[in-house]
Amino acid sequence: MKIVITAGPTREKIDPVRYISNNSSGRMGYALATAALDLGHDVTLISGPVAIPVPEKANLIKVVSAAEMAQAVRDHAPDADIVIMCAAVADYRPAHPWDSKLKKMPGKLVLELERTEDILGTLGKNKRPGQMLIGFAAETDDLEANALGKLERKNLDWIAANLVSDGFGTDTNRITLYHRDGKKIPLPSGDKLSVARSMLHEVLP
Ligand code: PMT
């Protein structure tokens, strides 16, 4: 099968040297790519800026911003059998990034932010019959309710729910899978590769 996996953070430019980003290490998405390659699948890994080794044989596409990730997903998702959105995509970006390095000035600086594209929401609207769409939910509170809301709103087949304290920027993770038909599957927690293997064991047809 052709599997597209996104991983890592995005960076949203403020000026030539500053950006808004988050603590995603890319490890969960890269572990999913490794697990899928080990099962013999064709993997396209769309990755934000990370500092970890690339799984051998993955078709790696490097991106920086949410807009670049959205474009890469548009290029590769349409003919994928499965899309797994594990990336921690920024929801907001500076509305008017500066072309030159910002200088210190007296008083406060107010940064205006605008929404980025909801890549997963767009995928859900354009899902091909037979295509499987898997999202992630990273939450600090109300994990199950928030994950189920995203599963339905974004027209997903599965959502992998993890607490920020369990999985964001860490070496290990604890994930609960929810299927659109109501099934709930808590996976054994552990290092990200073992969690990725358990996850693919449950979701792959
Ligand atoms: O990278 P690691 O350090 O290994 O950490 C792994 C992880 C915690 C980042 C990963 O397991 C995870 O939870 N990824 C999703 C993080 C996230 O941004 O969750 P969210 O609840 O904000 O977003 C919900 C879903 O919408 C996600 O599938 C996300 O990829 C997607 N999204 C979000 C914003 C956006 N503009 N477009 C999107 O498609």
mmCIF file of C-alpha atoms and ligand atoms in Angstrom:
data_model
loop_
_atom_site.group_PDB
_atom_site.id
_atom_site.type_symbol
_atom_site.label_atom_id
_atom_site.label_comp_id
_atom_site.label_asym_id
_atom_site.label_seq_id
_atom_site.Cartn_x
_atom_site.Cartn_y
_atom_site.Cartn_z
ATOM 1 C CA MET A 1 0.000 0.000 0.000
ATOM 2 C CA LYS A 2 1.012 3.604 -0.475
ATOM 3 C CA ILE A 3 1.101 5.316 2.921
ATOM 4 C CA VAL A 4 1.653 9.058 3.411
ATOM 5 C CA ILE A 5 2.803 10.056 6.903
ATOM 6 C CA THR A 6 3.394 13.583 8.179
ATOM 7 C CA ALA A 7 5.744 14.231 11.111
ATOM 8 C CA GLY A 8 7.391 16.921 13.189
ATOM 9 C CA PRO A 9 6.567 20.563 13.816
ATOM 10 C CA THR A 10 6.090 23.395 11.375
ATOM 11 C CA ARG A 11 7.811 26.774 11.647
ATOM 12 C CA GLU A 12 5.916 29.969 10.932
ATOM 13 C CA LYS A 13 8.161 32.869 10.055
ATOM 14 C CA ILE A 14 8.096 36.119 12.063
ATOM 15 C CA ASP A 15 11.170 37.658 10.402
ATOM 16 C CA PRO A 16 14.288 36.215 8.685
ATOM 17 C CA VAL A 17 15.647 34.838 11.983
ATOM 18 C CA ARG A 18 12.582 34.203 14.187
ATOM 19 C CA TYR A 19 9.627 31.861 14.010
ATOM 20 C CA ILE A 20 6.711 30.309 15.921
ATOM 21 C CA SER A 21 6.923 26.537 16.361
ATOM 22 C CA ASN A 22 6.394 23.742 18.908
ATOM 23 C CA ASN A 23 8.239 20.904 20.658
ATOM 24 C CA SER A 24 7.376 18.035 18.310
ATOM 25 C CA SER A 25 10.516 15.927 17.793
ATOM 26 C CA GLY A 26 9.172 14.004 14.791
ATOM 27 C CA ARG A 27 9.851 10.687 16.583
ATOM 28 C CA MET A 28 6.257 9.391 16.529
ATOM 29 C CA GLY A 29 5.799 10.030 12.788
ATOM 30 C CA TYR A 30 9.252 8.646 11.948
ATOM 31 C CA ALA A 31 8.487 5.522 14.046
ATOM 32 C CA LEU A 32 5.256 5.033 12.078
ATOM 33 C CA ALA A 33 7.235 5.365 8.844
ATOM 34 C CA THR A 34 9.786 2.775 10.044
ATOM 35 C CA ALA A 35 7.037 0.368 11.145
ATOM 36 C CA ALA A 36 5.198 0.737 7.816
ATOM 37 C CA LEU A 37 8.415 0.225 5.798
ATOM 38 C CA ASP A 38 9.212 -2.891 7.842
ATOM 39 C CA LEU A 39 5.805 -4.258 6.765
ATOM 40 C CA GLY A 40 6.775 -3.696 3.117
ATOM 41 C CA HIS A 41 4.673 -0.618 2.368
ATOM 42 C CA ASP A 42 5.622 2.315 0.155
ATOM 43 C CA VAL A 43 6.062 5.272 2.531
ATOM 44 C CA THR A 44 6.140 8.980 1.750
ATOM 45 C CA LEU A 45 7.248 10.881 4.851
ATOM 46 C CA ILE A 46 6.408 14.592 4.823
ATOM 47 C CA SER A 47 8.478 16.106 7.586
ATOM 48 C CA GLY A 48 8.835 19.446 9.291
ATOM 49 C CA PRO A 49 12.283 20.462 10.617
ATOM 50 C CA VAL A 50 13.579 17.722 12.950
ATOM 51 C CA ALA A 51 16.978 16.395 14.018
ATOM 52 C CA ILE A 52 16.525 12.611 13.929
ATOM 53 C CA PRO A 53 17.677 9.934 11.445
ATOM 54 C CA VAL A 54 15.511 9.385 8.368
ATOM 55 C CA PRO A 55 14.110 5.841 7.994
ATOM 56 C CA GLU A 56 15.928 4.093 5.155
ATOM 57 C CA LYS A 57 13.786 3.669 2.022
ATOM 58 C CA ALA A 58 11.276 6.380 2.991
ATOM 59 C CA ASN A 59 10.486 8.910 0.292
ATOM 60 C CA LEU A 60 11.332 11.972 2.425
ATOM 61 C CA ILE A 61 9.824 15.353 1.620
ATOM 62 C CA LYS A 62 11.161 18.152 3.799
ATOM 63 C CA VAL A 63 8.942 21.141 4.538
ATOM 64 C CA VAL A 64 9.161 24.066 6.932
ATOM 65 C CA SER A 65 5.827 25.888 7.195
ATOM 66 C CA ALA A 66 2.213 24.728 7.464
ATOM 67 C CA ALA A 67 1.607 26.097 3.956
ATOM 68 C CA GLU A 68 4.473 23.979 2.573
ATOM 69 C CA MET A 69 3.175 20.920 4.419
ATOM 70 C CA ALA A 70 -0.319 21.533 3.016
ATOM 71 C CA GLN A 71 1.127 21.714 -0.515
ATOM 72 C CA ALA A 72 3.177 18.514 -0.058
ATOM 73 C CA VAL A 73 0.078 16.714 1.266
ATOM 74 C CA ARG A 74 -1.957 17.991 -1.707
ATOM 75 C CA ASP A 75 0.736 16.601 -4.035
ATOM 76 C CA HIS A 76 0.975 13.155 -2.427
ATOM 77 C CA ALA A 77 -2.286 12.314 -0.615
ATOM 78 C CA PRO A 78 -4.660 11.942 -3.592
ATOM 79 C CA ASP A 79 -3.283 8.545 -4.693
ATOM 80 C CA ALA A 80 -2.392 7.289 -1.184
ATOM 81 C CA ASP A 81 -4.251 4.323 0.286
ATOM 82 C CA ILE A 82 -3.666 5.640 3.806
ATOM 83 C CA VAL A 83 -2.793 9.101 5.114
ATOM 84 C CA ILE A 84 -1.571 9.467 8.710
ATOM 85 C CA MET A 85 -1.335 13.076 9.950
ATOM 86 C CA CYS A 86 1.067 12.843 12.877
ATOM 87 C CA ALA A 87 2.647 16.285 12.361
ATOM 88 C CA ALA A 88 2.123 19.032 14.913
ATOM 89 C CA VAL A 89 1.048 21.635 12.365
ATOM 90 C CA ALA A 90 0.825 25.239 13.562
ATOM 91 C CA ASP A 91 -2.766 26.473 13.724
ATOM 92 C CA TYR A 92 -1.664 30.117 13.413
ATOM 93 C CA ARG A 93 1.084 32.033 11.586
ATOM 94 C CA PRO A 94 2.179 35.685 11.670
ATOM 95 C CA ALA A 95 -0.162 37.594 9.346
ATOM 96 C CA HIS A 96 2.561 40.031 8.206
ATOM 97 C CA PRO A 97 6.050 38.514 8.532
ATOM 98 C CA TRP A 98 8.871 41.079 8.355
ATOM 99 C CA ASP A 99 11.340 40.928 5.420
ATOM 100 C CA SER A 100 14.127 42.411 7.575
ATOM 101 C CA LYS A 101 15.226 41.493 11.083
ATOM 102 C CA LEU A 102 13.029 43.180 13.644
ATOM 103 C CA LYS A 103 14.745 45.838 15.741
ATOM 104 C CA LYS A 104 14.064 46.351 19.437
ATOM 105 C CA MET A 105 11.762 49.290 20.069
ATOM 106 C CA PRO A 106 10.391 50.838 23.249
ATOM 107 C CA GLY A 107 7.090 49.382 24.489
ATOM 108 C CA LYS A 108 5.170 46.257 23.529
ATOM 109 C CA LEU A 109 5.213 44.499 20.209
ATOM 110 C CA VAL A 110 1.863 43.036 19.132
ATOM 111 C CA LEU A 111 2.028 40.158 16.683
ATOM 112 C CA GLU A 112 -1.063 39.591 14.551
ATOM 113 C CA LEU A 113 -1.679 35.908 13.768
ATOM 114 C CA GLU A 114 -3.871 34.346 11.103
ATOM 115 C CA ARG A 115 -5.132 30.775 10.750
ATOM 116 C CA THR A 116 -3.205 28.244 8.720
ATOM 117 C CA GLU A 117 -4.991 25.716 6.530
ATOM 118 C CA ASP A 118 -6.552 22.780 8.391
ATOM 119 C CA ILE A 119 -4.766 20.143 6.285
ATOM 120 C CA LEU A 120 -6.567 17.204 7.861
ATOM 121 C CA GLY A 121 -9.958 18.915 7.569
ATOM 122 C CA THR A 122 -9.351 19.457 3.843
ATOM 123 C CA LEU A 123 -8.279 15.807 3.449
ATOM 124 C CA GLY A 124 -11.476 14.698 5.186
ATOM 125 C CA LYS A 125 -13.608 16.745 2.783
ATOM 126 C CA ASN A 126 -11.847 15.286 -0.280
ATOM 127 C CA LYS A 127 -11.455 11.693 0.914
ATOM 128 C CA ARG A 128 -11.518 9.132 -1.915
ATOM 129 C CA PRO A 129 -13.787 6.106 -1.444
ATOM 130 C CA GLY A 130 -11.609 3.382 0.079
ATOM 131 C CA GLN A 131 -8.946 5.810 1.296
ATOM 132 C CA MET A 132 -8.159 5.586 5.020
ATOM 133 C CA LEU A 133 -7.582 8.824 6.899
ATOM 134 C CA ILE A 134 -5.952 8.752 10.326
ATOM 135 C CA GLY A 135 -5.511 11.857 12.472
ATOM 136 C CA PHE A 136 -3.848 12.514 15.791
ATOM 137 C CA ALA A 137 -5.115 14.523 18.752
ATOM 138 C CA ALA A 138 -2.560 15.936 21.204
ATOM 139 C CA GLU A 139 -4.338 17.369 24.220
ATOM 140 C CA THR A 140 -3.590 18.653 27.706
ATOM 141 C CA ASP A 141 -7.235 18.270 28.861
ATOM 142 C CA ASP A 142 -10.366 16.269 28.022
ATOM 143 C CA LEU A 143 -8.448 13.917 25.729
ATOM 144 C CA GLU A 144 -11.302 11.589 24.790
ATOM 145 C CA ALA A 145 -13.933 14.286 24.164
ATOM 146 C CA ASN A 146 -11.540 16.412 22.106
ATOM 147 C CA ALA A 147 -10.316 13.407 20.096
ATOM 148 C CA LEU A 148 -13.866 12.246 19.332
ATOM 149 C CA GLY A 149 -14.803 15.789 18.236
ATOM 150 C CA LYS A 150 -11.879 15.846 15.771
ATOM 151 C CA LEU A 151 -12.689 12.321 14.520
ATOM 152 C CA GLU A 152 -16.185 13.442 13.549
ATOM 153 C CA ARG A 153 -15.549 17.053 12.406
ATOM 154 C CA LYS A 154 -12.648 16.057 10.138
ATOM 155 C CA ASN A 155 -14.375 12.955 8.685
ATOM 156 C CA LEU A 156 -11.612 10.577 9.842
ATOM 157 C CA ASP A 157 -11.554 6.782 9.971
ATOM 158 C CA TRP A 158 -9.341 6.665 13.047
ATOM 159 C CA ILE A 159 -7.914 9.121 15.516
ATOM 160 C CA ALA A 160 -4.866 8.425 17.703
ATOM 161 C CA ALA A 161 -5.267 10.318 20.972
ATOM 162 C CA ASN A 162 -2.278 11.159 23.150
ATOM 163 C CA LEU A 163 -1.728 13.475 26.087
ATOM 164 C CA VAL A 164 0.898 16.165 25.493
ATOM 165 C CA SER A 165 2.625 14.993 28.711
ATOM 166 C CA ASP A 166 2.807 11.405 27.404
ATOM 167 C CA GLY A 167 4.020 11.939 23.861
ATOM 168 C CA PHE A 168 4.978 15.468 22.811
ATOM 169 C CA GLY A 169 8.748 15.694 22.335
ATOM 170 C CA THR A 170 9.319 12.491 24.327
ATOM 171 C CA ASP A 171 10.889 9.076 23.506
ATOM 172 C CA THR A 172 7.817 7.116 24.632
ATOM 173 C CA ASN A 173 4.082 7.446 24.117
ATOM 174 C CA ARG A 174 0.689 6.225 25.291
ATOM 175 C CA ILE A 175 -2.025 6.210 22.612
ATOM 176 C CA THR A 176 -5.703 5.323 22.539
ATOM 177 C CA LEU A 177 -7.223 4.688 19.108
ATOM 178 C CA TYR A 178 -10.826 5.584 18.308
ATOM 179 C CA HIS A 179 -12.580 4.333 15.169
ATOM 180 C CA ARG A 180 -15.469 6.096 13.458
ATOM 181 C CA ASP A 181 -17.702 3.079 14.228
ATOM 182 C CA GLY A 182 -17.238 3.645 17.986
ATOM 183 C CA LYS A 183 -14.435 1.148 18.666
ATOM 184 C CA LYS A 184 -11.935 2.277 21.349
ATOM 185 C CA ILE A 185 -8.503 0.565 21.544
ATOM 186 C CA PRO A 186 -5.980 1.598 24.227
ATOM 187 C CA LEU A 187 -2.523 0.564 22.945
ATOM 188 C CA PRO A 188 0.239 -0.679 25.258
ATOM 189 C CA SER A 189 2.478 2.281 26.133
ATOM 190 C CA GLY A 190 6.194 2.114 25.404
ATOM 191 C CA ASP A 191 8.885 3.435 23.105
ATOM 192 C CA LYS A 192 7.512 5.098 19.985
ATOM 193 C CA LEU A 193 8.507 2.294 17.597
ATOM 194 C CA SER A 194 6.633 -0.325 19.624
ATOM 195 C CA VAL A 195 3.608 1.986 19.894
ATOM 196 C CA ALA A 196 3.772 2.606 16.120
ATOM 197 C CA ARG A 197 3.869 -1.157 15.443
ATOM 198 C CA SER A 198 0.846 -1.764 17.708
ATOM 199 C CA MET A 199 -0.996 1.103 16.030
ATOM 200 C CA LEU A 200 -0.415 -0.220 12.499
ATOM 201 C CA HIS A 201 -1.391 -3.724 13.647
ATOM 202 C CA GLU A 202 -4.817 -2.320 14.632
ATOM 203 C CA VAL A 203 -5.494 0.051 11.746
ATOM 204 C CA LEU A 204 -4.077 -1.664 8.649
ATOM 205 C CA PRO A 205 -6.654 -3.683 6.710
HETATM 206 O O1 PMT B 1 6.856 14.522 17.285
HETATM 207 P P1 PMT B 1 6.868 13.821 18.627
HETATM 208 O O2 PMT B 1 7.748 14.519 19.639
HETATM 209 O O3 PMT B 1 7.189 12.352 18.487
HETATM 210 O O4 PMT B 1 5.397 13.925 19.239
HETATM 211 C C1 PMT B 1 4.342 13.232 18.647
HETATM 212 C C2 PMT B 1 3.075 14.074 18.668
HETATM 213 C C3 PMT B 1 2.634 14.277 20.114
HETATM 214 C C4 PMT B 1 3.303 15.416 18.004
HETATM 215 C C5 PMT B 1 2.019 13.233 17.863
HETATM 216 O O5 PMT B 1 1.790 12.011 18.504
HETATM 217 C C6 PMT B 1 0.716 14.004 17.736
HETATM 218 O O6 PMT B 1 -0.148 14.007 18.604
HETATM 219 N N1 PMT B 1 0.559 14.713 16.585
HETATM 220 C C7 PMT B 1 -0.532 15.671 16.346
HETATM 221 C C8 PMT B 1 -0.226 16.964 17.068
HETATM 222 C C9 PMT B 1 -1.294 18.014 16.837
HETATM 223 O O7 PMT B 1 -1.007 19.014 16.260
HETATM 224 O O8 PMT B 1 -2.491 17.681 17.247
HETATM 225 P P2 PMT B 1 -3.788 18.646 17.126
HETATM 226 O O9 PMT B 1 -4.748 18.039 18.089
HETATM 227 O O10 PMT B 1 -3.434 20.074 17.305
HETATM 228 O O11 PMT B 1 -4.240 18.445 15.630
HETATM 229 C C10 PMT B 1 -5.225 17.501 15.258
HETATM 230 C C11 PMT B 1 -4.897 16.898 13.908
HETATM 231 O O12 PMT B 1 -5.014 17.907 12.894
HETATM 232 C C12 PMT B 1 -3.487 16.313 13.775
HETATM 233 O O13 PMT B 1 -3.587 15.116 13.021
HETATM 234 C C13 PMT B 1 -2.720 17.394 13.012
HETATM 235 O O14 PMT B 1 -1.687 16.813 12.211
HETATM 236 C C14 PMT B 1 -3.821 17.989 12.141
HETATM 237 N N2 PMT B 1 -3.665 19.416 11.796
HETATM 238 C C15 PMT B 1 -3.516 20.367 12.762
HETATM 239 C C16 PMT B 1 -3.438 21.704 12.418
HETATM 240 C C17 PMT B 1 -3.493 22.059 11.050
HETATM 241 N N3 PMT B 1 -3.399 23.334 10.677
HETATM 242 N N4 PMT B 1 -3.655 21.106 10.106
HETATM 243 C C18 PMT B 1 -3.738 19.798 10.456
HETATM 244 O O15 PMT B 1 -3.888 18.922 9.582
#
